[in-house]
Short mmCIF file of C-alpha atoms in Angstrom, two decimals:
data_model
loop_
_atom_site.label_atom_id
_atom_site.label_comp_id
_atom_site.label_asym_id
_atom_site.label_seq_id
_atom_site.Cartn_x
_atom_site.Cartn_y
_atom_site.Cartn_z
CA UNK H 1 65.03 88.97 157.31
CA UNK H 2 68.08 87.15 156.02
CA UNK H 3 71.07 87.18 158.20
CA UNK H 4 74.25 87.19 156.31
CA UNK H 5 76.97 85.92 158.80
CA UNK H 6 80.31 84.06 158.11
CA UNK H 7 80.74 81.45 161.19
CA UNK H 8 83.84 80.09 162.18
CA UNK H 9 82.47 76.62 161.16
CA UNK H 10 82.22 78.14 157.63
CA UNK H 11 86.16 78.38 157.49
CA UNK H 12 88.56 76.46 155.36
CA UNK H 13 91.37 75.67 158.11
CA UNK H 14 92.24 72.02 157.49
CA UNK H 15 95.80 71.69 156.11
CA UNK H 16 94.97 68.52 155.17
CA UNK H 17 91.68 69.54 153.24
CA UNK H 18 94.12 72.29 151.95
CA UNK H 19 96.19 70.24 150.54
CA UNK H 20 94.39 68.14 148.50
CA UNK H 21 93.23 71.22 147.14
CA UNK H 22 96.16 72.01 145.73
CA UNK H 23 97.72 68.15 145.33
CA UNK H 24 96.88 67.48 141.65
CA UNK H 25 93.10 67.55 139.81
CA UNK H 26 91.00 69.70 141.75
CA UNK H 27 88.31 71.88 139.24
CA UNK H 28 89.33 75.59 138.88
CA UNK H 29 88.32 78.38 137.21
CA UNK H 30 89.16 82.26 136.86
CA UNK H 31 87.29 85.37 136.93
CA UNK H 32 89.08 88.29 136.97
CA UNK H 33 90.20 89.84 139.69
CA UNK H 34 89.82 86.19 141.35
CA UNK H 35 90.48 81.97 140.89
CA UNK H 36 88.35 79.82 142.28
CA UNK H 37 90.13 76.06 143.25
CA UNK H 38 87.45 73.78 144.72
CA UNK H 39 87.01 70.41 145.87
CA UNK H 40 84.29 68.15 147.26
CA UNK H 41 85.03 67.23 150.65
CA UNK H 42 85.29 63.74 151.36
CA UNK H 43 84.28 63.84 155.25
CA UNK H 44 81.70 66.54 156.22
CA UNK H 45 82.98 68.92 158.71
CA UNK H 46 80.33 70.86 160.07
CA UNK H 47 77.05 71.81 159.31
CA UNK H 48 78.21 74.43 155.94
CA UNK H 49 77.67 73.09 152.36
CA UNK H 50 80.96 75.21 151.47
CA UNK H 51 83.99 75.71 153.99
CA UNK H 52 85.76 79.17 152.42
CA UNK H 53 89.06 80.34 152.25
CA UNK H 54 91.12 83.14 150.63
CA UNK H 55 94.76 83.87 149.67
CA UNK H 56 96.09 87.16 148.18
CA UNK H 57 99.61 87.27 147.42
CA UNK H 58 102.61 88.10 149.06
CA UNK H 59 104.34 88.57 145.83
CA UNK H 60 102.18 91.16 144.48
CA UNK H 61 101.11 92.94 147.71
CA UNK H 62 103.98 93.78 149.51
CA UNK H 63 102.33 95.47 152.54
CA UNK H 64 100.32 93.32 154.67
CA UNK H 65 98.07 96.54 154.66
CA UNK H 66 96.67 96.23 151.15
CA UNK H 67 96.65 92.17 151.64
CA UNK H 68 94.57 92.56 154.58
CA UNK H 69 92.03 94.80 152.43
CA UNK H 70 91.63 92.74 149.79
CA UNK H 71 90.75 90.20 152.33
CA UNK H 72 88.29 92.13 154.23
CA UNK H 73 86.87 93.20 150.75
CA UNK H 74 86.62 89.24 149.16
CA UNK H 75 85.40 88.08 152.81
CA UNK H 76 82.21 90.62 152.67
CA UNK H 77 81.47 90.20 148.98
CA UNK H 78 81.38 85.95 149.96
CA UNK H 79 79.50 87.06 153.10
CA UNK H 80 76.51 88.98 151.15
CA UNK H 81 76.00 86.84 148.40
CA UNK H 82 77.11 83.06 150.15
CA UNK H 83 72.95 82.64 150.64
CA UNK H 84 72.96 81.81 146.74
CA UNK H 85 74.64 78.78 147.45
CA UNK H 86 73.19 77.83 150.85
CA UNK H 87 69.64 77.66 148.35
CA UNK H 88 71.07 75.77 145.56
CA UNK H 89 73.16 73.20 147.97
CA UNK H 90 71.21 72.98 150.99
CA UNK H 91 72.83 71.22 153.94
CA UNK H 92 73.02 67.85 152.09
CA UNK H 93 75.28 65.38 152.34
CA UNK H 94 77.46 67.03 149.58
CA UNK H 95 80.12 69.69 151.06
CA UNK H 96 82.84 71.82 149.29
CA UNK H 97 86.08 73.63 150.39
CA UNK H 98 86.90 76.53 148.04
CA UNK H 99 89.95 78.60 148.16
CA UNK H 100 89.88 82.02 146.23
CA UNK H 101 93.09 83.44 144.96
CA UNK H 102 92.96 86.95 144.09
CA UNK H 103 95.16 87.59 140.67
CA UNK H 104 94.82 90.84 139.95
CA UNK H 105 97.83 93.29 139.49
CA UNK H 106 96.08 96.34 141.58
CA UNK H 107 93.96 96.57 144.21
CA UNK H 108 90.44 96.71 143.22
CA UNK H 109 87.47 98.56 144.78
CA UNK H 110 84.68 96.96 146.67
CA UNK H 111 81.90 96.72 143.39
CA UNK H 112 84.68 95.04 140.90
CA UNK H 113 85.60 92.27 143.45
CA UNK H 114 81.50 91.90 144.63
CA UNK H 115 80.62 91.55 140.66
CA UNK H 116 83.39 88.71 140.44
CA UNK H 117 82.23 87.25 143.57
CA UNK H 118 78.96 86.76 142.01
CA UNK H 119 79.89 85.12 138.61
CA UNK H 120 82.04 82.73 140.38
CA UNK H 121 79.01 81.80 142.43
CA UNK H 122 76.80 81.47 139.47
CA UNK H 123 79.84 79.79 137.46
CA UNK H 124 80.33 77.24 140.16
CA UNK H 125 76.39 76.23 140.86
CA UNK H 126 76.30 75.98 136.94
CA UNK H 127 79.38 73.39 136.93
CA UNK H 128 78.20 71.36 139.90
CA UNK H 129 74.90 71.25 138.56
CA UNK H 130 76.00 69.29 135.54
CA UNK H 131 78.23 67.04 137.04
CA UNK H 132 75.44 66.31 139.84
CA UNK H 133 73.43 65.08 137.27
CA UNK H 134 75.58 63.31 134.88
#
C-alpha cells in the first residue's frame, strides 16, 4: 500500500529558493483555478525531487478562514496525487521548488481544485520531459 504523506522535508521554506522563484525567468504556467511557478533547484535540499509551496491571496480572500481552506484543499489534492511525480523523477540528482498560486475569483470545491492539481502534474512532467532530453 502506497502511503501518501507530505513531510516537512517536502516544504518550500527557503526565502532564498523563494526568491529566485520569483526574481526574473522562472517557467510558469496556468490552469485554472491555479499557476504553477517552478524552478530547478540549484543545491539539493533533502531527499524530495519537488520541495512544494502554496500562496492564495490576501487580496481576493479577505478572511484568513477561506485562505486557510483553499490551502488545506490544494495541500491534499498535491498530497494524493504527488506519487505521479515521485515515479517520473525519482530521487535523482535533479530537484524542483514549485510554488502554486491559486487565481481563481471564488472558492472552489475539493474535485475542481484535485482535477487542476492533476493537469498541472501531467503539464509539468510533459515540459520537463522535453527539456530533459533536448
Amino acid at each position: 500500500m502506497q502511503r501518501h504523506t507530505f513531510r516537512r522535508a517536502e516544504r518550500l521554506k527557503s526565502e532564498k529558493a523563494i526568491g529566485l522563484l520569483f526574481s526574473g525567468n522562472s517557467p510558469s504556467f496556468a490552469q485554472y483555478p491555479m499557476r504553477l511557478v517552478w524552478r530547478q533547484m540549484d543545491e539539493k535540499q533533502g531527499d524530495a525531487a519537488v520541495l512544494f509551496a502554496m500562496s492564495v491571496p490576501k487580496k481576493r480572500f479577505k478572511r484568513a478562514v477561506t485562505r486557510n481552506l483553499l490551502r488545506r484543499r490544494i495541500r491534499e489534492a498535491y498530497r494524493q496525487h504527488k506519487y505521479q511525480l515521485e515515479e517520473k523523477l525519482g530521487s535523482g540528482e535533479l530537484q524542483y521548488a514549485w510554488m502554486i498560486i491559486f487565481t481563481g475569483q471564488e472558492v472552489d470545491d475539493y474535485a475542481t481544485i484535485e482535477k487542476a492539481m492533476q493537469a498541472i502534474i501531467r503539464r509539468f512532467l510533459k515540459k520537463t520531459r522535453s527539456t530533459t532530453e533536448a
